[in-house]
mmCIF file of C-alpha atoms in Angstrom:
data_model
loop_
_atom_site.group_PDB
_atom_site.id
_atom_site.type_symbol
_atom_site.label_atom_id
_atom_site.label_comp_id
_atom_site.label_asym_id
_atom_site.label_seq_id
_atom_site.Cartn_x
_atom_site.Cartn_y
_atom_site.Cartn_z
ATOM 1 C CA MET O 226 39.278 23.538 -17.105
ATOM 2 C CA PHE O 227 37.573 21.724 -14.138
ATOM 3 C CA ARG O 228 35.651 19.442 -16.629
ATOM 4 C CA ASN O 229 38.687 16.893 -16.647
ATOM 5 C CA PHE O 230 39.265 17.152 -13.084
ATOM 6 C CA PHE O 231 36.302 15.586 -11.703
ATOM 7 C CA PRO O 232 35.368 12.004 -12.704
ATOM 8 C CA ARG O 233 32.103 11.420 -14.612
ATOM 9 C CA VAL O 234 29.520 9.555 -12.525
ATOM 10 C CA LYS O 235 26.513 7.956 -14.169
ATOM 11 C CA ALA O 236 23.119 7.831 -12.412
ATOM 12 C CA GLN O 237 21.923 4.551 -11.254
ATOM 13 C CA GLU O 238 18.834 3.469 -13.544
ATOM 14 C CA GLU O 239 16.871 1.978 -10.630
ATOM 15 C CA GLU O 240 14.210 4.048 -9.179
ATOM 16 C CA LEU O 241 14.570 4.870 -5.320
ATOM 17 C CA VAL O 242 11.742 4.040 -2.978
ATOM 18 C CA ASP O 243 11.394 6.189 0.329
ATOM 19 C CA PRO O 244 10.953 3.649 2.894
ATOM 20 C CA GLN O 245 9.034 6.038 5.049
ATOM 21 C CA GLU O 246 6.170 6.281 2.277
ATOM 22 C CA THR O 247 6.122 2.487 2.076
ATOM 23 C CA LEU O 248 5.784 2.328 5.921
ATOM 24 C CA ARG O 249 3.136 5.049 6.231
ATOM 25 C CA ASN O 250 1.084 3.077 3.575
ATOM 26 C CA LYS O 251 1.612 -0.024 5.537
ATOM 27 C CA CYS O 252 0.534 1.384 8.718
ATOM 28 C CA ARG O 253 -2.377 3.275 7.450
ATOM 29 C CA GLU O 254 -3.649 -0.196 6.623
ATOM 30 C CA SER O 255 -3.016 -1.590 10.241
ATOM 31 C CA ASN O 256 -5.825 -2.190 12.807
ATOM 32 C CA HIS O 257 -4.707 0.533 15.111
ATOM 33 C CA CYS O 258 -4.782 3.163 12.461
ATOM 34 C CA GLN O 259 -7.603 1.995 10.132
ATOM 35 C CA HIS O 260 -10.283 2.788 12.737
ATOM 36 C CA LEU O 261 -8.637 6.490 12.907
ATOM 37 C CA VAL O 262 -8.518 6.688 9.050
ATOM 38 C CA GLU O 263 -12.382 5.789 9.082
ATOM 39 C CA LYS O 264 -12.928 8.106 11.507
ATOM 40 C CA TYR O 265 -11.309 11.047 9.613
ATOM 41 C CA GLN O 266 -13.121 9.988 6.389
ATOM 42 C CA VAL O 267 -16.674 9.879 8.200
ATOM 43 C CA CYS O 268 -15.896 13.451 9.410
ATOM 44 C CA ASN O 269 -14.578 14.598 6.086
ATOM 45 C CA ASP O 270 -17.585 13.242 4.268
ATOM 46 C CA ARG O 271 -19.758 14.942 6.979
ATOM 47 C CA VAL O 272 -18.207 18.429 6.550
ATOM 48 C CA ASN O 273 -17.920 18.133 2.635
ATOM 49 C CA GLY O 274 -21.602 17.006 2.562
ATOM 50 C CA LYS O 275 -22.724 20.503 4.312
ATOM 51 C CA SER O 276 -22.864 23.666 2.470
ATOM 52 C CA ARG O 277 -22.295 25.895 5.380
ATOM 53 C CA THR O 278 -20.449 24.791 8.615
ATOM 54 C CA THR O 279 -17.795 25.656 10.758
ATOM 55 C CA GLU O 280 -16.791 22.264 11.834
ATOM 56 C CA THR O 281 -13.523 21.014 10.691
ATOM 57 C CA CYS O 282 -11.689 17.754 11.082
ATOM 58 C CA THR O 283 -8.434 18.808 12.211
ATOM 59 C CA GLU O 284 -8.695 16.825 15.571
ATOM 60 C CA GLU O 285 -9.386 13.772 13.460
ATOM 61 C CA LEU O 286 -6.397 14.396 11.018
ATOM 62 C CA PHE O 287 -4.078 14.948 14.040
ATOM 63 C CA ASP O 288 -5.093 11.826 15.502
ATOM 64 C CA MET O 289 -4.666 9.933 12.315
ATOM 65 C CA LEU O 290 -1.415 11.236 11.578
ATOM 66 C CA HIS O 291 -0.079 10.773 15.183
ATOM 67 C CA ALA O 292 -0.876 7.064 14.982
ATOM 68 C CA ILE O 293 0.704 6.669 11.622
ATOM 69 C CA ASP O 294 3.901 8.496 12.467
ATOM 70 C CA HIS O 295 4.196 6.496 15.606
ATOM 71 C CA CYS O 296 3.676 3.443 13.745
ATOM 72 C CA VAL O 297 6.247 4.458 11.267
ATOM 73 C CA THR O 298 8.996 5.388 13.903
ATOM 74 C CA GLU O 299 8.824 1.870 15.577
ATOM 75 C CA GLN O 300 9.921 0.436 12.082
ATOM 76 C CA LEU O 301 11.694 3.140 9.923
ATOM 77 C CA PHE O 302 15.495 3.386 11.562
ATOM 78 C CA SER O 303 15.847 -0.540 11.073
ATOM 79 C CA LYS O 304 15.101 0.197 7.179
ATOM 80 C CA LEU O 305 17.713 2.837 6.904
ATOM 81 C CA LYS O 306 21.087 2.373 5.874
#
């Protein structure tokens, strides 16, 4: 009964790209964020290299994510429609 009431809509063939993910990747490679990414990697390698440790890389992770998100927010809303 309702099948004929609603028009049929075909899905678009092109795959959508999330502009936030694109900007995150771009920001991760920027000079400001790159040193924090490296700092996190060094910490992560150090922690994974030990068999018994209580050290975590939470601070380095949050610093890196904060810098990336800050970079993204400066550019994201101009990309949205």
